[in-house]
Amino acid sequence: MKKVAVALLALVGLGAWGWTGWSGREKGPPRYQGWVEADTIFIGAEDTGRLATLAVSEGQQVKAGDLLFVLDSRTQAADLQAAKQALDEASSKVERLQAAQQRPEEIAILEATLQRAQASLEFARQELTRTQELVRKGFATQSRADQAQSTFDQAKAAAEEVQRQIVAARLGGRREDLDAARFVVGQAEARVASARARFDRLTVAAPQAGRVQEVYYRAGEIVPNMRPVVAILPPANMKVRFFLPQAVLPSVQVGQAVALTCDGCPAGLAAEIITIAQEAEFTPPVIYSLEERQKLVYRVEARPRTPEALRVGQPVEVRLGGGGDALR
């Protein structure tokens, strides 16, 4: 029982010291107890996969854009390649529909065939003319004239057929066929973009500069989707949290400077108040005391000007500056 009473008295003394500052030990502005907190950034993968590469270690400083880790990408790489091939095929179909239906070499063959057909047609025309003249003079029978007419008609039909083949070979695809082919190309492009996005997000870089606080998975392990792999602490995300009694609130404001002291820390540390709670709360358990436990306090957060000099969880003493200007 004596040990419990001694512990309670020590806790009461600590609480009273935390709120009354150093007035009993030395003169000057009151000091308030606080501690260092941080908003850590947890970085993970959007997809489940095996961790192929871990490029950082705990305690390492990284810059924005530095590689953090890479998941196994063989499946996503194959999907991307297949999507690209499908896009190439769809694009080639559009090009074929837009261009001539047959290649220039094939059209050249048809043009040579047309020349031969036209030559045959011209010969048949001349032969028909001669035969008709002979029939009129009585030197040839009508059957011979009929045969010459039939040969001419066949040569003319052959020449016209080749001409139609050339015209058809030079025609492009119909509008509805082109529209359908372009729609397929759009679908293929969307699949390529989706596959590339899935492939790219397997390689994760640091969104901000900071220190690697913790690594949760190692190379070779399976990482579930949306689970953090690396935790990074940017210096700007560090803050000092402390509590002020309501009687002191009129003397503080956001943007005001406060002085910081802690064990083993360099002199001249300062921070700027960034948040003052709008609602009161009960005295935190770490500073409970018989005299103070019924009083309400307000949570205050301040951003250190030199966060690299502090550590998360470190206890600090906060001294309010004179209107926020004394420490600027």
Coordinates of C-alpha atoms in Angstrom, one line a residue:
M1 CA 0.0 0.0 0.0
K2 CA 2.9 2.4 0.7
K3 CA 4.3 1.8 -2.8
V4 CA 0.9 2.5 -4.4
A5 CA 0.6 5.7 -2.4
V6 CA 4.1 6.8 -3.4
A7 CA 3.3 6.1 -7.0
L8 CA 0.1 8.1 -6.8
L9 CA 1.9 11.0 -5.2
A10 CA 4.6 10.9 -7.9
L11 CA 1.9 10.9 -10.6
V12 CA 0.1 13.8 -9.0
G13 CA 3.4 15.7 -8.9
L14 CA 4.0 15.0 -12.5
G15 CA 0.6 16.2 -13.5
A16 CA 1.0 19.4 -11.5
W17 CA 4.4 20.0 -13.0
G18 CA 3.0 19.4 -16.5
W19 CA 0.4 22.2 -16.2
T20 CA 2.2 24.8 -14.0
G21 CA 5.4 24.7 -16.0
W22 CA 8.7 25.6 -14.4
S23 CA 7.4 28.4 -12.3
G24 CA 8.5 26.6 -9.1
R25 CA 12.0 25.9 -10.4
E26 CA 12.9 28.9 -12.6
K27 CA 11.3 32.0 -13.8
G28 CA 10.0 32.5 -17.3
P29 CA 7.0 31.5 -19.5
P30 CA 5.2 28.3 -18.5
R31 CA 6.2 25.1 -20.2
Y32 CA 3.8 22.4 -21.3
Q33 CA 4.5 18.8 -21.9
G34 CA 4.0 17.3 -25.3
W35 CA 5.3 14.6 -27.7
V36 CA 6.3 14.2 -31.3
E37 CA 3.8 12.5 -33.7
A38 CA 3.9 11.9 -37.4
D39 CA 1.5 11.2 -40.3
T40 CA 3.2 8.2 -41.9
I41 CA 2.5 7.4 -45.5
F42 CA 1.8 3.7 -46.1
I43 CA 2.5 2.7 -49.7
G44 CA 1.3 -0.6 -51.1
A45 CA 0.3 -2.2 -54.4
E46 CA -3.1 -2.1 -56.0
D47 CA -2.9 -5.7 -57.1
T48 CA -2.0 -8.9 -55.4
G49 CA 1.4 -10.3 -56.5
R50 CA 4.8 -11.7 -55.6
L51 CA 7.3 -9.1 -54.5
A52 CA 10.0 -9.4 -57.1
T53 CA 12.2 -6.4 -56.1
L54 CA 12.6 -4.5 -52.9
A55 CA 14.7 -1.4 -53.6
V56 CA 14.8 0.2 -50.1
S57 CA 15.6 -0.7 -46.5
E58 CA 14.4 0.7 -43.2
G59 CA 16.0 4.0 -42.3
Q60 CA 16.9 4.9 -45.9
Q61 CA 16.3 8.4 -47.2
V62 CA 14.4 8.4 -50.5
K63 CA 13.5 11.2 -52.9
A64 CA 10.2 11.6 -54.7
G65 CA 10.2 9.3 -57.7
D66 CA 12.7 6.8 -56.3
L67 CA 11.9 3.2 -56.9
L68 CA 10.5 1.4 -53.8
F69 CA 9.5 -2.0 -55.0
V70 CA 8.3 -4.1 -58.0
L71 CA 5.8 -6.9 -58.1
D72 CA 6.2 -9.9 -60.5
S73 CA 4.8 -8.6 -63.8
R74 CA 5.0 -11.6 -66.1
T75 CA 1.3 -12.1 -66.3
Q76 CA 0.5 -8.4 -66.8
A77 CA 3.3 -8.2 -69.4
A78 CA 1.7 -11.1 -71.4
D79 CA -1.7 -9.4 -71.2
L80 CA -0.2 -6.1 -72.5
Q81 CA 1.5 -7.9 -75.4
A82 CA -1.7 -9.7 -76.4
A83 CA -3.6 -6.4 -76.3
K84 CA -1.0 -4.7 -78.5
Q85 CA -1.2 -7.5 -81.1
A86 CA -5.0 -7.2 -81.2
L87 CA -4.6 -3.5 -81.7
D88 CA -2.1 -3.9 -84.5
E89 CA -4.5 -6.4 -86.3
A90 CA -7.5 -4.1 -85.9
S91 CA -5.5 -1.1 -87.2
S92 CA -4.2 -3.1 -90.2
K93 CA -7.8 -4.0 -91.1
V94 CA -8.7 -0.3 -91.1
E95 CA -5.8 0.5 -93.4
R96 CA -6.8 -2.2 -95.8
L97 CA -10.3 -0.9 -96.0
Q98 CA -9.1 2.7 -96.5
A99 CA -6.6 1.7 -99.1
A100 CA -7.2 -0.2 -102.4
Q101 CA -8.6 -3.7 -102.0
Q102 CA -5.7 -5.1 -104.0
R103 CA -2.0 -4.3 -103.9
P104 CA -0.5 -2.1 -106.6
E105 CA 1.3 -5.2 -108.1
E106 CA -2.0 -6.9 -108.6
I107 CA -3.5 -3.8 -110.2
A108 CA -0.5 -3.6 -112.5
I109 CA -1.2 -7.2 -113.7
L110 CA -4.8 -6.3 -114.3
E111 CA -3.7 -3.3 -116.4
A112 CA -1.4 -5.4 -118.5
T113 CA -4.3 -7.9 -119.0
L114 CA -6.4 -4.9 -120.1
Q115 CA -3.8 -3.9 -122.7
R116 CA -3.8 -7.4 -124.2
A117 CA -7.6 -7.4 -124.2
Q118 CA -7.8 -4.0 -125.9
A119 CA -5.3 -5.2 -128.5
S120 CA -7.4 -8.3 -129.1
L121 CA -10.4 -6.1 -129.3
E122 CA -8.8 -3.8 -131.9
F123 CA -7.7 -6.8 -134.0
A124 CA -11.2 -8.2 -133.8
R125 CA -12.7 -4.8 -134.9
Q126 CA -10.4 -4.7 -137.9
E127 CA -11.2 -8.3 -138.9
L128 CA -14.9 -7.6 -138.6
T129 CA -14.6 -4.6 -140.8
R130 CA -12.7 -6.5 -143.5
T131 CA -15.1 -9.4 -143.4
Q132 CA -18.1 -7.2 -143.8
E133 CA -16.5 -5.5 -146.8
L134 CA -15.8 -8.9 -148.4
V135 CA -19.4 -10.0 -147.8
R136 CA -20.6 -6.8 -149.5
K137 CA -18.4 -7.4 -152.6
G138 CA -19.4 -11.1 -152.7
F139 CA -16.0 -12.5 -151.9
A140 CA -17.1 -14.0 -148.4
T141 CA -20.1 -15.7 -147.0
Q142 CA -22.4 -14.3 -144.3
S143 CA -21.4 -17.1 -141.9
R144 CA -17.9 -15.8 -142.0
A145 CA -19.2 -12.3 -141.2
D146 CA -21.2 -13.7 -138.3
Q147 CA -18.1 -15.5 -136.9
A148 CA -16.1 -12.2 -137.1
Q149 CA -18.9 -10.4 -135.3
S150 CA -18.9 -13.0 -132.5
T151 CA -15.1 -12.8 -132.1
F152 CA -15.4 -9.0 -131.8
D153 CA -18.2 -9.2 -129.2
Q154 CA -16.1 -11.6 -127.1
A155 CA -13.0 -9.4 -127.2
K156 CA -15.1 -6.4 -126.3
A157 CA -16.7 -8.2 -123.3
A158 CA -13.2 -9.4 -122.1
A159 CA -11.8 -5.9 -122.2
E160 CA -14.8 -4.5 -120.3
E161 CA -14.5 -7.2 -117.6
V162 CA -10.8 -6.3 -117.0
Q163 CA -11.7 -2.6 -116.8
R164 CA -14.3 -3.4 -114.1
Q165 CA -11.8 -5.5 -112.2
I166 CA -9.4 -2.6 -112.1
V167 CA -12.1 -0.2 -110.9
A168 CA -13.1 -2.6 -108.2
A169 CA -9.5 -3.1 -107.1
R170 CA -9.0 0.6 -106.7
L171 CA -12.1 1.1 -104.6
G172 CA -11.8 1.3 -100.8
G173 CA -14.0 -0.3 -98.2
R174 CA -17.6 0.8 -97.7
R175 CA -18.3 3.4 -95.1
E176 CA -20.2 1.1 -92.7
D177 CA -17.3 -1.4 -92.9
L178 CA -14.8 1.4 -92.1
D179 CA -16.9 2.6 -89.2
A180 CA -17.1 -1.0 -87.7
A181 CA -13.4 -1.4 -88.1
R182 CA -12.6 1.9 -86.4
F183 CA -14.9 0.9 -83.5
V184 CA -12.9 -2.3 -83.1
V185 CA -9.7 -0.2 -83.1
G186 CA -11.1 2.0 -80.3
Q187 CA -11.9 -1.1 -78.2
A188 CA -8.4 -2.5 -78.8
E189 CA -6.9 0.8 -77.7
A190 CA -8.9 0.8 -74.5
R191 CA -7.7 -2.7 -73.7
V192 CA -4.1 -1.7 -74.4
A193 CA -4.4 1.3 -72.0
S194 CA -6.0 -0.9 -69.3
A195 CA -3.3 -3.6 -69.7
R196 CA -0.5 -1.0 -69.6
A197 CA -2.0 0.6 -66.4
R198 CA -2.1 -2.8 -64.7
F199 CA 1.5 -3.4 -65.8
D200 CA 2.8 0.0 -64.7
R201 CA 1.3 0.0 -61.3
L202 CA 3.3 -3.1 -60.4
T203 CA 6.3 -0.7 -60.2
V204 CA 5.9 1.6 -57.3
A205 CA 7.9 4.8 -56.6
A206 CA 8.0 7.1 -53.7
P207 CA 5.3 9.8 -53.9
Q208 CA 7.3 12.1 -51.5
A209 CA 10.8 12.5 -50.1
G210 CA 11.2 11.0 -46.7
R211 CA 12.7 8.3 -44.5
V212 CA 11.7 4.7 -44.8
Q213 CA 10.2 3.9 -41.4
E214 CA 9.3 0.2 -41.9
V215 CA 9.3 -2.5 -44.5
Y216 CA 6.4 -5.0 -44.2
Y217 CA 7.3 -7.6 -46.9
R218 CA 10.5 -9.0 -48.4
A219 CA 11.4 -10.1 -51.9
G220 CA 9.6 -13.4 -52.7
E221 CA 6.6 -12.9 -50.5
I222 CA 3.1 -12.6 -51.7
V223 CA 1.7 -9.1 -51.2
P224 CA -2.1 -8.9 -50.9
N225 CA -3.7 -6.0 -52.8
M226 CA -4.1 -2.7 -50.9
R227 CA -1.7 -3.8 -48.2
P228 CA 1.2 -1.5 -47.4
V229 CA 4.7 -2.7 -48.4
V230 CA 6.7 0.3 -47.2
A231 CA 6.0 3.1 -44.7
I232 CA 7.6 6.5 -45.4
L233 CA 7.8 9.5 -43.1
P234 CA 8.1 12.8 -44.9
P235 CA 9.8 15.4 -42.6
A236 CA 6.9 17.8 -43.2
N237 CA 4.5 15.3 -41.7
M238 CA 6.0 15.5 -38.3
K239 CA 4.2 17.5 -35.6
V240 CA 4.3 18.2 -31.9
R241 CA 1.1 17.6 -29.9
F242 CA 0.4 19.2 -26.6
F243 CA -2.5 20.4 -24.5
L244 CA -3.4 23.8 -23.1
P245 CA -5.8 24.8 -20.4
Q246 CA -8.7 27.0 -21.5
A247 CA -7.3 30.0 -19.6
V248 CA -4.3 30.1 -22.0
L249 CA -6.2 29.8 -25.3
P250 CA -6.7 33.6 -25.7
S251 CA -3.0 34.0 -25.9
V252 CA -2.4 31.5 -28.8
Q253 CA -3.4 31.4 -32.4
V254 CA -2.6 29.4 -35.6
G255 CA 0.7 30.4 -37.1
Q256 CA 2.1 31.4 -33.7
A257 CA 5.7 30.2 -32.9
V258 CA 6.5 28.1 -29.9
A259 CA 9.9 27.0 -28.5
L260 CA 10.7 23.4 -28.1
T261 CA 13.2 21.7 -25.7
C262 CA 13.9 18.0 -25.3
D263 CA 16.6 15.7 -23.9
G264 CA 19.7 15.8 -26.0
C265 CA 18.2 18.1 -28.6
P266 CA 20.0 21.2 -30.0
A267 CA 19.1 24.6 -28.6
G268 CA 16.8 26.9 -30.5
L269 CA 14.2 24.4 -31.7
A270 CA 10.9 26.0 -32.7
A271 CA 7.6 25.1 -34.2
E272 CA 4.5 26.8 -35.6
I273 CA 1.0 26.1 -34.4
I274 CA -1.0 24.6 -37.2
T275 CA -4.1 23.3 -35.3
I276 CA -6.1 24.3 -32.2
A277 CA -9.0 22.0 -31.3
Q278 CA -12.4 23.5 -31.4
E279 CA -13.7 21.2 -28.7
A280 CA -12.4 20.6 -25.2
E281 CA -11.5 17.2 -23.8
F282 CA -10.5 15.8 -20.5
T283 CA -6.9 15.9 -19.3
P284 CA -4.9 13.1 -21.0
P285 CA -4.1 10.1 -18.8
V286 CA -0.4 10.8 -18.8
I287 CA -1.0 14.0 -16.8
Y288 CA -3.9 12.9 -14.5
S289 CA -3.8 14.5 -11.1
L290 CA -6.3 14.9 -8.2
E291 CA -6.4 18.7 -8.8
E292 CA -6.5 18.7 -12.6
R293 CA -8.5 15.8 -13.7
Q294 CA -11.8 17.7 -13.8
K295 CA -10.4 20.5 -15.9
L296 CA -10.8 20.6 -19.6
V297 CA -7.9 21.1 -22.0
Y298 CA -7.6 21.8 -25.8
R299 CA -5.4 19.9 -28.1
V300 CA -2.8 21.9 -30.0
E301 CA -0.5 20.7 -32.8
A302 CA 2.6 22.5 -34.1
R303 CA 4.8 21.9 -37.1
P304 CA 8.5 21.8 -36.2
R305 CA 10.8 24.0 -38.3
T306 CA 13.6 21.5 -38.1
P307 CA 11.8 18.1 -38.0
E308 CA 15.1 16.2 -38.6
A309 CA 16.1 17.1 -35.1
L310 CA 13.2 15.2 -33.6
R311 CA 12.0 11.6 -33.4
V312 CA 8.5 10.2 -33.4
G313 CA 7.3 9.5 -29.8
Q314 CA 9.9 11.8 -28.3
P315 CA 8.7 13.8 -25.3
V316 CA 9.2 17.6 -25.6
E317 CA 8.5 20.7 -23.6
V318 CA 6.7 23.5 -25.3
R319 CA 7.0 27.2 -24.4
L320 CA 4.7 29.7 -25.9
G321 CA 6.3 32.7 -27.6
G322 CA 5.4 36.3 -27.1
G323 CA 2.4 36.7 -29.4
G324 CA 4.1 34.5 -32.0
D325 CA 6.8 37.0 -32.9
A326 CA 9.5 36.4 -30.3
L327 CA 10.6 33.2 -32.0
R328 CA 10.3 34.1 -35.7

